[in-house]
JSON list of C-alpha atoms and ligand atoms in Angstrom, two decimals:
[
{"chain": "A", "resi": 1, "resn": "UNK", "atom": "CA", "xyz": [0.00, 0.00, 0.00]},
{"chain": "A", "resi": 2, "resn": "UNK", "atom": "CA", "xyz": [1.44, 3.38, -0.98]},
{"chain": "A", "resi": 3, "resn": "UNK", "atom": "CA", "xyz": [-0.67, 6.38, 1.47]},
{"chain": "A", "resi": 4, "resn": "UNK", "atom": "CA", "xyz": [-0.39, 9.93, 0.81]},
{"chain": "A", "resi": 5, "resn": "UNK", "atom": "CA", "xyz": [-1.07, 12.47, 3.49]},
{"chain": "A", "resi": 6, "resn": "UNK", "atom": "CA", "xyz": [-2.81, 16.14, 4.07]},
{"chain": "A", "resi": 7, "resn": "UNK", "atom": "CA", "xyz": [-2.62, 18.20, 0.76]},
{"chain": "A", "resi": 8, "resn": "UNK", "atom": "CA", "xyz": [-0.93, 15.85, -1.54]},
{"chain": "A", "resi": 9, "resn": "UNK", "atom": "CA", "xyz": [-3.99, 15.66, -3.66]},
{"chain": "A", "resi": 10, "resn": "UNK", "atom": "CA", "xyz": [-2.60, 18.89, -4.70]},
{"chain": "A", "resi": 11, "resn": "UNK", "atom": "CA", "xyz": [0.74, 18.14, -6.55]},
{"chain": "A", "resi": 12, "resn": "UNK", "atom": "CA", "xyz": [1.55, 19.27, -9.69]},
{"chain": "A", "resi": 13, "resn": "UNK", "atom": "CA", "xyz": [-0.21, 22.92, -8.83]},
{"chain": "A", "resi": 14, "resn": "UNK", "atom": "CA", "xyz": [0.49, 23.07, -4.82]},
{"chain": "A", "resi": 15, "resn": "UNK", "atom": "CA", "xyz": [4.18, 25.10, -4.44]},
{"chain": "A", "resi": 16, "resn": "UNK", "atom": "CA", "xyz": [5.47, 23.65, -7.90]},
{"chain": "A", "resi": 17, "resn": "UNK", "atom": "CA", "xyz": [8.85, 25.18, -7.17]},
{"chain": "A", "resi": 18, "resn": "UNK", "atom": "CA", "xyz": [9.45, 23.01, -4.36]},
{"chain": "A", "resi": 19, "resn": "UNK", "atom": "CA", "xyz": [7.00, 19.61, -5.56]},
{"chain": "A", "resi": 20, "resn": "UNK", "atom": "CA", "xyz": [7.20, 19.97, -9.17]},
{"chain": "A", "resi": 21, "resn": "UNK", "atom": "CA", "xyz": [4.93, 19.80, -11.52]},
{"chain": "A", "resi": 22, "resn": "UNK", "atom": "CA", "xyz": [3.80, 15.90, -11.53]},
{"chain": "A", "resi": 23, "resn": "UNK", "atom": "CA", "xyz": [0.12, 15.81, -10.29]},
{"chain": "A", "resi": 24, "resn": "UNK", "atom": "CA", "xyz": [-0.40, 12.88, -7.86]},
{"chain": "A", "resi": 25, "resn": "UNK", "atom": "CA", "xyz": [-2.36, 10.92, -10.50]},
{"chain": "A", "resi": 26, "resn": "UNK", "atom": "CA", "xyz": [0.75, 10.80, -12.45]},
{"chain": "A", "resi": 27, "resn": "UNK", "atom": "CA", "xyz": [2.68, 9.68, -9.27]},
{"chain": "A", "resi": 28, "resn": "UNK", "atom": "CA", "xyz": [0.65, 6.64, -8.85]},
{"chain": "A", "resi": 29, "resn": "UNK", "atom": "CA", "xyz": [1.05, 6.23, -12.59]},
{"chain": "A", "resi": 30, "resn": "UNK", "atom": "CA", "xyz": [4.66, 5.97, -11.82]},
{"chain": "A", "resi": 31, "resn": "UNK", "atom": "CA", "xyz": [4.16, 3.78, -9.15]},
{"chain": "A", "resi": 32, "resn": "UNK", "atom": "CA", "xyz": [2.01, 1.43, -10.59]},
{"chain": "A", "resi": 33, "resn": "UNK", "atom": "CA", "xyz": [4.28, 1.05, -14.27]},
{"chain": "A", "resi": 34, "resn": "UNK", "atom": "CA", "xyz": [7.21, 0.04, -11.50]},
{"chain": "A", "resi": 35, "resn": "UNK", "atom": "CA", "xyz": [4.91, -2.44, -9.42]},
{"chain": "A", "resi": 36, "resn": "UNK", "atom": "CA", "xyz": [4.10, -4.12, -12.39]},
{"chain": "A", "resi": 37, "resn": "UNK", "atom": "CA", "xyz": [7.82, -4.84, -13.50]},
{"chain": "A", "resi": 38, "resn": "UNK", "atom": "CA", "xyz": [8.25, -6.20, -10.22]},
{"chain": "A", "resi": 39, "resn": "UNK", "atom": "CA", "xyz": [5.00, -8.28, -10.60]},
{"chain": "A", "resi": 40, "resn": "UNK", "atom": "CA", "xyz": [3.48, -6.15, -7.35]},
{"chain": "A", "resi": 41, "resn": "UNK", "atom": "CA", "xyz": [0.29, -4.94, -7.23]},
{"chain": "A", "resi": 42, "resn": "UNK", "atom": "CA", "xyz": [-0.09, -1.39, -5.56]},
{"chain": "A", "resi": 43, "resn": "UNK", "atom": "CA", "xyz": [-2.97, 0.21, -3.54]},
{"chain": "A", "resi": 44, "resn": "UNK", "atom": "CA", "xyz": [-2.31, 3.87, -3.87]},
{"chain": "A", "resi": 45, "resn": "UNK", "atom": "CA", "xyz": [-4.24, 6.03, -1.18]},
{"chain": "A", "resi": 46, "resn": "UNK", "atom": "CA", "xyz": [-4.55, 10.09, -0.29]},
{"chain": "A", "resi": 47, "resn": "UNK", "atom": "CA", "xyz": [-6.26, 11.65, 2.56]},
{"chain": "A", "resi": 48, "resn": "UNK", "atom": "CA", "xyz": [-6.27, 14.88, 3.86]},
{"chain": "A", "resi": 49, "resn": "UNK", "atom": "CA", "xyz": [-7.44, 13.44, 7.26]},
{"chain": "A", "resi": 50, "resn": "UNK", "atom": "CA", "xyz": [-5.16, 11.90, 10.00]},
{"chain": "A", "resi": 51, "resn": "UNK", "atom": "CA", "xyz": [-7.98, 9.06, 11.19]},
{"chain": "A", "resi": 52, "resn": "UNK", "atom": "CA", "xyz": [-8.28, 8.15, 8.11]},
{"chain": "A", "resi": 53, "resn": "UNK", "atom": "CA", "xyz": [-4.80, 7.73, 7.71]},
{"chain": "A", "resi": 54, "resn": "UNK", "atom": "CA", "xyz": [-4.58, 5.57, 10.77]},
{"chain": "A", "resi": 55, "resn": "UNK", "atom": "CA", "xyz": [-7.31, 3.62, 9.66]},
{"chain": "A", "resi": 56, "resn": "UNK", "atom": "CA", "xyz": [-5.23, 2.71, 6.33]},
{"chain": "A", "resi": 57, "resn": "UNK", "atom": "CA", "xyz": [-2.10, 1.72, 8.10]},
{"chain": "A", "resi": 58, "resn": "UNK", "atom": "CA", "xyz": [-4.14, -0.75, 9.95]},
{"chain": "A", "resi": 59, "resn": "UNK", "atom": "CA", "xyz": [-5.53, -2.09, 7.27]},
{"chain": "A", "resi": 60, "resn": "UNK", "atom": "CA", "xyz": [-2.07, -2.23, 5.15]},
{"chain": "A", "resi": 61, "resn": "UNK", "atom": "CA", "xyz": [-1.07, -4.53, 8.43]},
{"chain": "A", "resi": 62, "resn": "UNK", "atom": "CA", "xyz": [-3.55, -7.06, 7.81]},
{"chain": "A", "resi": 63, "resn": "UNK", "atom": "CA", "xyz": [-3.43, -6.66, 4.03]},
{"chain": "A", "resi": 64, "resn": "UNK", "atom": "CA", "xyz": [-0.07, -5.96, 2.45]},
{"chain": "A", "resi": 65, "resn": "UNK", "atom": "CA", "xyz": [3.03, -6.82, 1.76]},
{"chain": "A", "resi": 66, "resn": "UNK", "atom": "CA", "xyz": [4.66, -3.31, 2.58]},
{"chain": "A", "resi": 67, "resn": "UNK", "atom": "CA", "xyz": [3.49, 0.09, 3.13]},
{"chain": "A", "resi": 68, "resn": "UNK", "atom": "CA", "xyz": [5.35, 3.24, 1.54]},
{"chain": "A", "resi": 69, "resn": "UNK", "atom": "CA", "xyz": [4.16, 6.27, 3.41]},
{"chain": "A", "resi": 70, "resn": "UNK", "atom": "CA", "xyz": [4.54, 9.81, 2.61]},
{"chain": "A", "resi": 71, "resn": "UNK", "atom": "CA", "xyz": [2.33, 11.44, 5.70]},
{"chain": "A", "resi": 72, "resn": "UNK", "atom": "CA", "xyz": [2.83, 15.29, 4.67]},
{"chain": "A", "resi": 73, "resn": "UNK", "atom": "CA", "xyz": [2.69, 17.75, 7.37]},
{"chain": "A", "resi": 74, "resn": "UNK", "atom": "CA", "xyz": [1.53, 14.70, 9.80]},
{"chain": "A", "resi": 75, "resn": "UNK", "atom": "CA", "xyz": [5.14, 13.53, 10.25]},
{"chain": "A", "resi": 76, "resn": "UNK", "atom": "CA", "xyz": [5.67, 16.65, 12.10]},
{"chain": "A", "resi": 77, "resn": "UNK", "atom": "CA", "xyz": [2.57, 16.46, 14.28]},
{"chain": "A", "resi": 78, "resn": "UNK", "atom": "CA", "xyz": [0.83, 13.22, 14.33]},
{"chain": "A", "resi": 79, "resn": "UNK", "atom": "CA", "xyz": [1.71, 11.24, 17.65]},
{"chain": "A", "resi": 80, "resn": "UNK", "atom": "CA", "xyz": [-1.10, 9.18, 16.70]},
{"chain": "A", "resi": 81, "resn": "UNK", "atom": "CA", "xyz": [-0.04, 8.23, 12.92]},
{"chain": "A", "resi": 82, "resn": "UNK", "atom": "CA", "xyz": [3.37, 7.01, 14.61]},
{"chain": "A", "resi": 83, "resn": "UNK", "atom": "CA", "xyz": [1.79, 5.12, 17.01]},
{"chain": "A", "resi": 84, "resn": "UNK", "atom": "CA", "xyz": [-0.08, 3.25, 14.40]},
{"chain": "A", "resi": 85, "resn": "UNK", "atom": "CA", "xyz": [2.75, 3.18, 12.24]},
{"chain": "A", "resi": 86, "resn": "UNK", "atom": "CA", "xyz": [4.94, 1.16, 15.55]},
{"chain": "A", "resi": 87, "resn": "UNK", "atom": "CA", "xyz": [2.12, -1.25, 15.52]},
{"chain": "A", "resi": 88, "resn": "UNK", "atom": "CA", "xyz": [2.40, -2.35, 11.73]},
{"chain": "A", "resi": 89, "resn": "UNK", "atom": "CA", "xyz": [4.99, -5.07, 11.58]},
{"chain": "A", "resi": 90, "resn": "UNK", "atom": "CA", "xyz": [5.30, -5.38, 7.49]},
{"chain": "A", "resi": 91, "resn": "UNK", "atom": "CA", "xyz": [8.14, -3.38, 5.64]},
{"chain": "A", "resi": 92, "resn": "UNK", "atom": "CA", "xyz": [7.50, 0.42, 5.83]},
{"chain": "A", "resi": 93, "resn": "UNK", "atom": "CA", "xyz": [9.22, 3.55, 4.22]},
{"chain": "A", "resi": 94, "resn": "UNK", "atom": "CA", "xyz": [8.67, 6.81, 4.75]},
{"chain": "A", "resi": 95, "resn": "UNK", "atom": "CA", "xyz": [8.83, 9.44, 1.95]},
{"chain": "A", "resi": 96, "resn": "UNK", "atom": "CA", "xyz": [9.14, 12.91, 1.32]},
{"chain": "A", "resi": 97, "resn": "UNK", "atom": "CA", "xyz": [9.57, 14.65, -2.07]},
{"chain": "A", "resi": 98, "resn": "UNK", "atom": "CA", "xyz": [11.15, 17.34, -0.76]},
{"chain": "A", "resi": 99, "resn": "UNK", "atom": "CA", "xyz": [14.47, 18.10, 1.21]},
{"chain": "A", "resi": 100, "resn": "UNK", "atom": "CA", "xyz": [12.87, 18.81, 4.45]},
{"chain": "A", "resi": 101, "resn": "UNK", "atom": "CA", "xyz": [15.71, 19.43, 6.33]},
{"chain": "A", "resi": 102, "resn": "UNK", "atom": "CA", "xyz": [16.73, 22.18, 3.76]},
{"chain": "A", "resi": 103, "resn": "UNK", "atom": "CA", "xyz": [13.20, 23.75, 4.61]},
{"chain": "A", "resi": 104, "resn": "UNK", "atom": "CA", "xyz": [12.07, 25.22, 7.81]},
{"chain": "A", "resi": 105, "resn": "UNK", "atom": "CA", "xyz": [13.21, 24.18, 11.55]},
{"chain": "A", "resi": 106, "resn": "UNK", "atom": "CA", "xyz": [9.44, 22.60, 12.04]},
{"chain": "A", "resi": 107, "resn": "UNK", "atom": "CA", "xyz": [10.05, 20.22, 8.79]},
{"chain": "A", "resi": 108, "resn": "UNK", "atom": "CA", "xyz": [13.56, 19.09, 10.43]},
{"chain": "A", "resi": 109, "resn": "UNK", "atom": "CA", "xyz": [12.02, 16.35, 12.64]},
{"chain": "A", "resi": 110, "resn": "UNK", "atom": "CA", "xyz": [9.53, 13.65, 11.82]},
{"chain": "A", "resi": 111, "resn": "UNK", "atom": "CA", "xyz": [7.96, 12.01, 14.52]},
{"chain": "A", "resi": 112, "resn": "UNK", "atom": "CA", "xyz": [6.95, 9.12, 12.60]},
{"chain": "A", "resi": 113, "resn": "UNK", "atom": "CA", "xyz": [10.04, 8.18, 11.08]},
{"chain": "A", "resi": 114, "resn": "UNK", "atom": "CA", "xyz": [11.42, 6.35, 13.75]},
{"chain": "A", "resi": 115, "resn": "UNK", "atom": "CA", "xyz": [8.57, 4.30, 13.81]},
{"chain": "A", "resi": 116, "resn": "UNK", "atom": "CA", "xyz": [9.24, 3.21, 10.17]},
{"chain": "A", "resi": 117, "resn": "UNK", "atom": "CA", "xyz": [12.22, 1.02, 8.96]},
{"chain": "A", "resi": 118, "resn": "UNK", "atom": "CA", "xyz": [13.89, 3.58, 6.55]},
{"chain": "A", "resi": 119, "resn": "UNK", "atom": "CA", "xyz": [13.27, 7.15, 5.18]},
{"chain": "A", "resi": 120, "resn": "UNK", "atom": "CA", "xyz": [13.87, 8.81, 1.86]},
{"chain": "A", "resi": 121, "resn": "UNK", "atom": "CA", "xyz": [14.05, 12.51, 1.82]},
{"chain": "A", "resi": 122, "resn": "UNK", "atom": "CA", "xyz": [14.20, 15.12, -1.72]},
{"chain": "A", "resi": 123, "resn": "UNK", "atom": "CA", "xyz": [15.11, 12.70, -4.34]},
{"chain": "A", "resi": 124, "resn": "UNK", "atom": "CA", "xyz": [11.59, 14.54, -6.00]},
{"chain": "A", "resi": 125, "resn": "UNK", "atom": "CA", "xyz": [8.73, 11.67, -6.67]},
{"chain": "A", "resi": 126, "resn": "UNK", "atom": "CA", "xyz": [10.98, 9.53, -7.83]},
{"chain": "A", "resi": 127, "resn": "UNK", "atom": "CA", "xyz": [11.52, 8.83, -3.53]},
{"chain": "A", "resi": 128, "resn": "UNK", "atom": "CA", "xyz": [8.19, 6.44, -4.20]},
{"chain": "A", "resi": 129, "resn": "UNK", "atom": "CA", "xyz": [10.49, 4.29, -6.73]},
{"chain": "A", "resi": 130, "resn": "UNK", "atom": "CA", "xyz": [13.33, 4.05, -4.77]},
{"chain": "A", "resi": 131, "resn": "UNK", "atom": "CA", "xyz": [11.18, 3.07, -1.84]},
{"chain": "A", "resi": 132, "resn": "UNK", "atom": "CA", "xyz": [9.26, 0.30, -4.10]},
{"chain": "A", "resi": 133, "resn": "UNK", "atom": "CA", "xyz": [13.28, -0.60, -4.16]},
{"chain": "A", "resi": 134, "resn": "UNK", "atom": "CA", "xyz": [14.49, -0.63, -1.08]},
{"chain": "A", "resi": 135, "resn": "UNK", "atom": "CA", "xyz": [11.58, -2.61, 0.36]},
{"chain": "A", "resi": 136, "resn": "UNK", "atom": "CA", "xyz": [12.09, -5.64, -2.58]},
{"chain": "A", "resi": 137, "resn": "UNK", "atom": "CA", "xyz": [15.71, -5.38, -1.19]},
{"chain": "A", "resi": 138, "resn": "UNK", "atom": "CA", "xyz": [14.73, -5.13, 1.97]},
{"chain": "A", "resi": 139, "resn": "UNK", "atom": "CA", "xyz": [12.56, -8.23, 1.77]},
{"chain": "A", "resi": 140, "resn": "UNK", "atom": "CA", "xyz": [15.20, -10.16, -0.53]},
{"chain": "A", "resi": 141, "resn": "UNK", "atom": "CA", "xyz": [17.73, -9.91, 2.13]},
{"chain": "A", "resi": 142, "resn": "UNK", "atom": "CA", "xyz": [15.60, -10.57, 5.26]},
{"chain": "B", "resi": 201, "resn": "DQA", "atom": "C1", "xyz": [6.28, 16.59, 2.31]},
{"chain": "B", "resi": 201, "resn": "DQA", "atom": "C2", "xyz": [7.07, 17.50, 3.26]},
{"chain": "B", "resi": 201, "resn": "DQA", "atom": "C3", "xyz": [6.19, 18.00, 4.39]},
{"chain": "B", "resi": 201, "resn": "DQA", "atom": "O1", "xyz": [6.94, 18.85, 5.25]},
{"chain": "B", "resi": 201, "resn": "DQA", "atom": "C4", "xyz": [5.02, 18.80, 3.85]},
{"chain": "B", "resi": 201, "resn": "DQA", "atom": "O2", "xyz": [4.16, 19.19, 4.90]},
{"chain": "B", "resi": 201, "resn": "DQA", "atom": "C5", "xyz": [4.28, 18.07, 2.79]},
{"chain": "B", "resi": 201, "resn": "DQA", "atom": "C6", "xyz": [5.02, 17.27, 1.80]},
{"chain": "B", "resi": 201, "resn": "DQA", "atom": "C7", "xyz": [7.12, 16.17, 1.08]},
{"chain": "B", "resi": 201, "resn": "DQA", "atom": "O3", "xyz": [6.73, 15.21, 0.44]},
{"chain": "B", "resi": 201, "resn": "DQA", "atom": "O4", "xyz": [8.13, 16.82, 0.78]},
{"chain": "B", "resi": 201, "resn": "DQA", "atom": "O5", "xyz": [3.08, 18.20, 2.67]},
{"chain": "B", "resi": 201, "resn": "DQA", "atom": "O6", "xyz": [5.93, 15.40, 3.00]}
]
């Protein structure tokens, strides 16, 4: 499962100078061209809302393989999303498109990637691809 957080439905017109201009339709369309050449199938999610956020984590836990994350502004904030996120026990990675620790001081720390096994920060959206990587890796290796 791949989950997008809080204003991510927006990409491709939302701050283009620091997202780009890929809309989020055309992320998944990335996502799922990779999937396929690894013979995985993807559920791609957004929500702008933290429960139901939570509620998809849970269900990636007794559903899926692996769970690529990017949670937005609720890695800064959402005590709640990482506590969901500790209790999921398949492969996670977080992403962000952007360098957030070239951004402001509040964009520094995520609170939910320590709850996740790796992170991958400003590679742009191609962060979702090298996550779909890491975790085949990951699981090749385990
Ligand atoms: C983001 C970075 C967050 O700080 C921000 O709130 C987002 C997007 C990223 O992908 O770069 O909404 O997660």
């Amino acid at each position: 499962m791949i989950i997008n957080g809080a204003n991510l439905n927006l990409l491709g017109t939302r701050e283009v100078e620091i997202y780009g201009t890929a809309s989020l339709k055309q992320v998944e369309n990335l996502c799922r061209k990779k999937a396929e050449s690894m013979q995985w199938s993807i559920d791609f999610r957004q929500s702008n809302a933290e429960g139901s956020l939570i509620d998809m984590v849970q269900e990636a836990q007794n559903k899926c393989n692996a769970l690529i994350i990017n949670p937005a502004a609720y890695a800064h904030t959402s005590i709640a999303l990482r506590d969901a996120l500790l209790n999921c026990s398949i492969s996670k990675i977080e992403v962000h498109i952007s360098n957030t620790n070239k951004r402001e001081k509040f964009r520094h720390n995520s609170i939910t990637a320590a709850a996740v096994d790796g992170v991958i920060i400003g590679c742009g959206i191609n962060g979702y691809i090298l996550a779909l990587e890491a975790i085949a890796l990951m699981q090749k290796n385990s």
